[in-house]
Amino acid sequence: MNSVVSQSTDVVIVGAGLSGLTAADELTRAGYDVLVVEGRKRVGGRIHKIEIAGVPVDAGATWVAPHHSAVRELVSRLHCELVPQFHDGKGVISFGGKRKTESLTALSPLVSLDIARITSALQKIVDGFSFSAPWEHPDAAELDSMSLGEWLTSKHALEGTRKFMNMFSLVQWGAPVGDVSLFNALRYIKTLGGIEIMLKVEGGDQQDRVLGSAHTLVSRLADTLESRVITGSPVETITTVGDRVTVTTSTHTIDARFVIVTASPVHRSTIEFTPALPAQHHGLARSWRLGALSKAFVAYDRPFWRAEGLSGEGVSDDDTVFLTFDVSPSADGPGIMMVFCDARGFDGYDEDERRRRVMKHLVHLFGESARHVTEYTDFSWGTDTFAPGGPNPAVAPKTWTSYGKFLREPVGLVHWAGTETAEETSGSMNGAVLSGRRAADEVAARLAR
């Protein structure tokens, strides 16, 4: 039986994702003692690297927008490099099994006009939201009473518009429009800077990637913390007695003055808190469900689509594949296609069937050349064994107005971080960094007193 290591520190941080590592970095540089405890045997959280054809690729968080200044500062400081997302050429669209090769925004004139009408109506509501307390919006109860899908129905959105918005919802929340609160959608659109930015590559949320995968960034940040990061040690209990808090795992007991929990709200419920968290925080953890998003990666000798004048970007209403991007390291190869998959038409199948489904649709989108695969791999966040779900909460109607205000409200000596809690760029790597900074500032202010 392994002995339990007892330690003492100023602050324990639960979770070695980008938010937790950022909080640890900020507090360490301010002169405080910090320990980071991570349940997985790796750092990164929802930033996760896998390999295909010898090339590291992002199974999780991927892109950095031009206005993501917090991530860009970190990239510069840690001597990482950003590379532009490949975007040259025409995209491929397939709705209802009908394939078109053109600009991704060039749907039928009628659908294009209707998408503009719908996104404009959404953006108009978004403009009335505040960053800090969106639940105080005068129409919050009404906006949170329906799903995004129900709102689209009320606006008589065309079928093509609905399919486009469903793809948008799957990418952002890992759930179809019928499963996501309209209020949740509006709040994310607000924090991310608007629908146009969310959809764009150049000048938008998909503009750049970290060379060597986003995991290069978190691993270098973790390296600066050295032995302060403990992995493979899931937190079991957090106990507060007086002005001290004790965090226990199967291998460590850590006494501290404060704790910052960076786990997604739904995963906070896996930790036993003593005293118990207030009822509202239990409600938050129970209802703040995550969506489920999957990615497949397909390797070829070279990115053959480029020679055909295609960008590798594809949008589809297929049951499995709904979005593709070219993440090839160079024009010389290997060619690597990143394929976003709807968990409902993907996760429940074995690898052979998952691969068959992906390949069938890639051939439909990019022609017979897509059959000549050198390697295939995939990753499903919905079936992750440690902390399933992602990329962001697919919060159901009436949840935000019930529990949103408790997302980052401290409970005694316990503070909260994580990209969900960020007021700006929530759901992105930039939001994770900002949330880590904010939680570190909160705790540092209390430590100073």
XYZ file of C-alpha atoms in Angstrom:
449
model
C 0.000 0.000 0.000
C 1.419 3.378 -1.008
C 1.990 5.908 1.764
C 0.192 9.250 1.618
C 2.410 12.322 1.241
C 1.483 15.212 3.553
C 2.333 18.728 2.396
C 1.546 22.333 3.290
C 1.279 25.305 0.944
C -0.399 28.679 0.525
C -2.749 27.663 -2.304
C -3.835 24.359 -3.814
C -5.079 24.487 -7.391
C -7.286 21.645 -8.574
C -6.758 21.006 -12.275
C -3.702 21.430 -14.505
C -5.490 22.836 -17.514
C -4.600 26.251 -18.881
C -6.640 28.083 -16.229
C -5.124 26.163 -13.315
C -1.569 26.459 -14.599
C -2.095 30.184 -15.218
C -3.373 30.718 -11.668
C -0.386 28.798 -10.307
C 2.002 30.797 -12.474
C 0.535 34.126 -11.346
C 0.640 33.229 -7.639
C 4.125 31.716 -7.845
C 5.482 34.830 -9.526
C 3.818 36.884 -6.773
C 5.885 34.961 -4.214
C 3.355 32.462 -2.870
C 3.756 28.712 -2.449
C 1.471 26.744 -4.759
C 0.680 23.123 -5.550
C -1.343 22.018 -8.591
C -3.183 18.697 -8.317
C -4.395 17.043 -11.519
C -6.475 13.872 -11.794
C -5.345 12.970 -15.282
C -1.870 11.596 -15.875
C -1.175 14.584 -18.108
C -1.520 18.349 -17.988
C -3.771 20.326 -20.294
C -7.373 19.470 -19.448
C -9.411 20.109 -22.589
C -6.186 20.924 -24.414
C -5.026 17.521 -25.596
C -2.439 16.397 -28.128
C -2.580 13.215 -30.163
C -0.407 12.200 -33.125
C -1.044 11.119 -36.690
C 1.576 10.457 -39.377
C 4.176 11.659 -36.892
C 2.493 15.064 -36.584
C 1.034 16.360 -33.287
C -2.571 17.548 -33.664
C -5.115 19.167 -31.362
C -7.827 16.785 -30.189
C -9.167 19.604 -28.027
C -8.791 23.392 -28.013
C -7.096 24.504 -31.219
C -7.239 28.142 -32.291
C -6.084 31.576 -31.203
C -7.902 34.679 -32.487
C -6.141 38.000 -33.170
C -7.802 39.592 -30.132
C -6.814 36.753 -27.751
C -4.145 38.918 -26.176
C -3.747 36.860 -22.983
C -2.853 33.686 -24.906
C -0.653 35.630 -27.298
C 1.294 37.111 -24.379
C 1.814 33.603 -23.009
C 2.870 32.280 -26.424
C 5.493 35.024 -26.667
C 6.773 34.587 -23.130
C 7.161 30.806 -23.460
C 8.810 31.094 -26.896
C 6.054 29.218 -28.699
C 5.042 30.066 -32.245
C 1.692 30.703 -33.918
C 1.019 29.515 -37.452
C -1.933 30.650 -39.590
C -4.812 28.270 -40.188
C -4.671 27.286 -43.879
C -7.486 29.148 -45.615
C -6.542 29.502 -49.305
C -8.990 28.314 -51.918
C -12.660 27.450 -52.040
C -14.645 25.569 -49.449
C -17.042 22.683 -49.883
C -20.676 22.719 -48.775
C -22.989 19.726 -48.609
C -26.556 20.164 -47.402
C -29.119 17.500 -48.155
C -26.487 15.442 -49.952
C -25.927 18.142 -52.572
C -22.274 19.127 -52.804
C -21.141 22.573 -53.885
C -17.616 23.937 -54.261
C -17.545 27.627 -53.484
C -17.100 30.158 -50.716
C -18.483 28.692 -47.512
C -20.763 31.689 -47.124
C -22.103 31.347 -50.656
C -25.142 29.188 -49.991
C -28.254 29.679 -52.085
C -29.159 33.378 -52.248
C -32.358 32.779 -50.288
C -30.608 30.863 -47.493
C -27.732 33.372 -47.393
C -30.214 36.211 -46.902
C -32.047 34.255 -44.222
C -28.819 33.423 -42.353
C -27.970 37.131 -42.414
C -31.441 37.927 -41.059
C -31.193 35.377 -38.247
C -27.614 36.197 -37.211
C -28.435 39.909 -37.279
C -31.425 39.317 -34.986
C -29.240 37.293 -32.600
C -26.503 39.916 -32.619
C -29.023 42.667 -31.868
C -30.043 40.861 -28.664
C -26.404 40.117 -27.817
C -25.541 43.816 -27.997
C -27.840 44.399 -25.031
C -25.984 41.909 -22.818
C -23.414 42.895 -20.204
C -20.205 40.956 -19.653
C -20.322 40.783 -15.875
C -23.933 39.919 -15.022
C -25.868 38.778 -18.101
C -28.676 37.376 -15.929
C -29.620 40.966 -15.075
C -30.767 41.539 -18.680
C -34.380 42.781 -18.519
C -35.540 39.908 -20.744
C -33.329 37.256 -19.156
C -36.203 35.031 -17.984
C -37.838 35.038 -21.414
C -34.566 34.456 -23.294
C -33.663 31.610 -20.949
C -37.082 29.972 -21.224
C -36.449 28.552 -24.704
C -33.804 26.696 -26.645
C -31.918 28.198 -29.549
C -33.875 25.794 -31.755
C -37.229 27.018 -30.430
C -36.158 30.595 -31.081
C -35.220 29.705 -34.673
C -38.679 28.211 -35.097
C -40.295 31.354 -33.708
C -38.333 33.371 -36.275
C -39.449 31.055 -39.119
C -35.848 30.228 -40.024
C -35.514 28.373 -43.317
C -34.384 24.740 -43.261
C -30.985 25.691 -44.707
C -30.553 28.367 -42.048
C -31.444 25.914 -39.332
C -28.876 23.416 -40.638
C -26.225 26.143 -40.679
C -27.068 27.213 -37.122
C -27.040 23.586 -35.988
C -23.473 23.252 -37.277
C -22.605 26.462 -35.421
C -24.140 25.035 -32.222
C -22.318 21.702 -32.550
C -18.958 23.450 -32.896
C -19.506 25.828 -29.986
C -21.374 23.676 -27.459
C -21.193 20.107 -28.714
C -24.974 19.929 -28.912
C -27.725 20.621 -31.461
C -29.766 23.828 -31.339
C -32.645 22.107 -29.564
C -30.492 21.239 -26.540
C -28.969 24.655 -25.851
C -30.625 27.549 -24.072
C -31.002 30.650 -26.232
C -29.619 32.623 -23.292
C -26.544 30.386 -23.131
C -25.930 30.930 -26.848
C -26.339 34.695 -26.517
C -23.976 34.900 -23.567
C -21.228 32.992 -25.398
C -21.662 35.101 -28.514
C -21.279 38.207 -26.344
C -18.105 37.039 -24.588
C -16.481 35.820 -27.809
C -16.984 39.110 -29.630
C -19.899 38.407 -31.956
C -21.073 35.857 -34.512
C -18.939 37.217 -37.342
C -15.728 36.775 -35.357
C -16.803 33.300 -34.230
C -17.293 32.173 -37.851
C -14.219 33.737 -39.458
C -10.806 32.236 -40.060
C -8.685 35.234 -41.062
C -9.403 37.942 -38.491
C -11.603 35.595 -36.469
C -11.599 32.811 -33.901
C -9.962 30.277 -36.232
C -7.089 32.466 -37.409
C -4.015 30.852 -35.810
C -2.794 27.615 -34.243
C 0.116 26.909 -31.895
C 2.978 25.263 -33.759
C 3.350 21.709 -32.463
C -0.223 21.803 -31.036
C -1.711 23.860 -28.213
C -0.328 21.291 -25.787
C 3.138 22.754 -26.421
C 1.915 25.883 -24.654
C 0.527 24.150 -21.546
C 3.455 21.738 -21.240
C 5.947 24.618 -21.306
C 3.899 26.497 -18.727
C 3.777 23.389 -16.533
C 7.563 23.013 -16.891
C 8.069 26.452 -15.340
C 6.220 25.189 -12.238
C 8.452 22.081 -12.008
C 7.594 19.827 -9.039
C 4.654 22.023 -8.039
C 2.446 20.059 -10.469
C 1.179 16.648 -9.300
C -0.542 14.542 -11.995
C -2.471 11.271 -11.823
C -3.938 12.195 -8.454
C -7.714 12.914 -8.557
C -8.971 15.088 -5.716
C -11.387 13.210 -3.483
C -12.208 15.663 -0.681
C -11.854 19.345 0.148
C -12.324 20.050 3.860
C -12.414 23.486 5.468
C -11.757 23.876 9.188
C -11.428 27.426 10.459
C -8.964 29.353 8.330
C -7.358 26.287 6.701
C -8.450 23.984 3.900
C -7.279 20.409 3.308
C -7.258 18.797 -0.122
C -6.927 15.013 -0.191
C -6.249 12.506 -2.951
C -5.356 8.827 -2.689
C -1.685 9.804 -2.584
C -1.552 13.312 -1.096
C -2.931 15.312 1.803
C -2.299 19.023 1.313
C -2.970 21.693 3.918
C -3.453 25.213 2.536
C -4.889 28.660 3.145
C -7.006 28.648 -0.030
C -7.990 26.375 -2.888
C -8.843 27.225 -6.504
C -10.966 24.608 -8.291
C -10.740 24.815 -12.080
C -12.826 21.761 -12.943
C -15.906 22.338 -15.074
C -18.967 22.890 -12.827
C -20.414 19.484 -13.724
C -17.181 17.812 -12.590
C -17.070 19.684 -9.271
C -19.691 17.195 -8.081
C -17.082 14.397 -8.107
C -15.380 16.081 -5.122
C -16.753 15.752 -1.579
C -16.790 19.140 0.145
C -16.900 19.548 3.925
C -18.810 21.593 4.926
C -21.098 20.804 2.000
C -21.393 23.417 -0.698
C -24.509 25.617 -0.601
C -27.569 24.211 -2.348
C -27.217 26.646 -5.251
C -23.735 25.327 -5.995
C -25.078 21.756 -5.963
C -27.729 22.870 -8.428
C -25.078 24.478 -10.606
C -22.960 21.317 -10.720
C -25.985 19.129 -11.438
C -27.386 21.256 -14.265
C -24.300 22.766 -15.952
C -23.913 19.868 -18.363
C -21.192 19.755 -21.001
C -21.823 19.011 -24.634
C -19.979 16.257 -26.502
C -17.745 16.879 -29.483
C -15.513 14.450 -31.354
C -12.661 14.874 -33.806
C -11.231 12.531 -36.393
C -7.905 13.083 -38.141
C -7.165 11.601 -41.534
C -3.657 11.599 -43.026
C -2.657 11.515 -46.711
C 0.688 11.619 -48.483
C 0.023 15.248 -49.291
C -2.853 17.778 -49.025
C -4.230 16.837 -52.461
C -7.197 19.227 -52.145
C -4.887 22.244 -52.372
C -3.883 21.348 -55.947
C -7.604 21.364 -56.776
C -7.990 24.913 -55.445
C -9.723 23.820 -52.238
C -9.026 25.098 -48.745
C -9.944 21.832 -47.043
C -12.776 23.624 -45.253
C -16.072 21.793 -45.483
C -19.505 22.357 -43.961
C -22.105 19.620 -43.962
C -25.363 18.418 -42.431
C -24.188 14.791 -42.459
C -25.129 12.658 -39.451
C -21.447 12.220 -38.617
C -19.197 14.831 -40.289
C -20.208 18.486 -40.081
C -16.971 20.483 -40.412
C -13.456 19.962 -41.797
C -10.179 21.907 -41.749
C -6.748 21.431 -43.310
C -4.146 21.162 -40.519
C -1.308 19.870 -42.715
C 2.163 20.964 -41.568
C 3.139 21.980 -45.117
C 2.162 21.755 -48.773
C 4.693 18.931 -49.196
C 2.833 16.703 -46.769
C 1.660 14.844 -44.996
C -1.822 16.128 -45.730
C -3.906 16.073 -42.570
C -7.625 16.713 -42.430
C -9.200 17.617 -39.088
C -12.799 16.408 -39.065
C -15.407 17.591 -36.536
C -17.917 14.831 -35.802
C -21.364 14.925 -34.222
C -21.112 12.687 -31.156
C -24.617 11.338 -31.772
C -23.540 9.810 -35.076
C -20.032 8.838 -33.998
C -19.296 8.027 -30.359
C -21.439 4.908 -30.054
C -19.654 2.976 -32.807
C -16.429 0.973 -32.790
C -13.336 2.410 -34.478
C -13.887 0.576 -37.763
C -17.401 1.958 -38.130
C -16.333 5.455 -37.040
C -13.624 5.395 -39.665
C -16.001 4.080 -42.336
C -18.477 6.871 -41.649
C -15.829 9.574 -41.754
C -14.223 8.262 -44.922
C -17.524 7.887 -46.751
C -18.302 11.542 -46.235
C -14.790 12.794 -46.981
C -14.994 11.020 -50.352
C -18.337 12.753 -50.903
C -16.799 16.144 -50.027
C -13.351 15.872 -51.624
C -13.619 13.153 -54.269
C -11.991 9.784 -54.901
C -8.550 11.030 -53.853
C -9.865 11.074 -50.273
C -9.920 7.252 -50.269
C -6.115 6.987 -50.323
C -5.536 7.299 -46.592
C -2.194 6.637 -44.908
C -3.426 6.859 -41.306
C -6.564 7.503 -39.252
C -7.170 8.397 -35.607
C -9.927 10.028 -33.556
C -10.849 11.283 -30.100
C -14.288 11.581 -28.474
C -14.689 13.985 -25.564
C -18.105 12.555 -24.748
C -16.583 9.168 -23.886
C -13.482 10.441 -22.085
C -13.071 8.226 -19.027
C -11.896 10.883 -16.561
C -13.840 14.090 -17.226
C -16.213 13.513 -20.158
C -17.720 16.299 -22.215
C -16.739 19.369 -24.155
C -15.984 21.790 -25.630
C -18.323 23.966 -23.567
C -21.445 23.688 -21.431
C -24.593 22.941 -23.418
C -26.735 24.619 -20.788
C -30.441 23.849 -21.068
C -33.260 26.429 -20.837
C -33.911 28.067 -17.445
C -30.463 27.074 -16.132
C -28.584 30.337 -16.561
C -31.145 32.456 -14.753
C -31.275 29.877 -11.938
C -27.587 29.224 -11.379
C -25.409 31.437 -13.596
C -24.599 33.908 -10.831
C -22.917 31.129 -8.799
C -20.436 30.121 -11.520
C -17.510 31.891 -9.883
C -18.854 33.007 -6.485
C -16.307 31.893 -3.836
C -17.476 29.566 -1.065
C -15.431 30.219 2.054
C -11.822 29.432 1.216
C -12.769 27.853 -2.119
C -12.438 29.889 -5.326
C -13.383 28.875 -8.870
C -11.719 29.239 -12.274
C -11.994 27.659 -15.711
C -12.858 29.110 -19.091
C -16.603 28.796 -18.373
C -16.209 31.398 -15.632
C -14.533 34.031 -17.826
C -16.433 37.208 -18.660
C -14.563 37.699 -21.924
C -13.720 35.051 -24.550
C -15.426 32.410 -22.419
C -14.972 28.920 -23.814
C -11.634 29.702 -25.457
C -8.039 29.207 -24.337
C -7.914 32.971 -23.856
C -10.869 32.731 -21.478
C -9.038 30.015 -19.539
C -6.005 32.278 -19.071
C -8.183 35.227 -18.027
C -10.082 33.090 -15.515
C -6.841 31.822 -14.006
C -5.554 35.375 -13.645
C -8.820 36.522 -12.088
C -8.901 33.697 -9.510
C -5.229 34.260 -8.671
C -5.915 37.968 -8.112
C -8.858 37.149 -5.827
C -6.785 34.779 -3.711
C -3.704 37.009 -3.684
C -5.796 39.874 -2.338
C -7.002 37.659 0.525
C -3.523 36.305 1.183
C -2.173 39.853 1.391
C -4.680 40.619 4.125
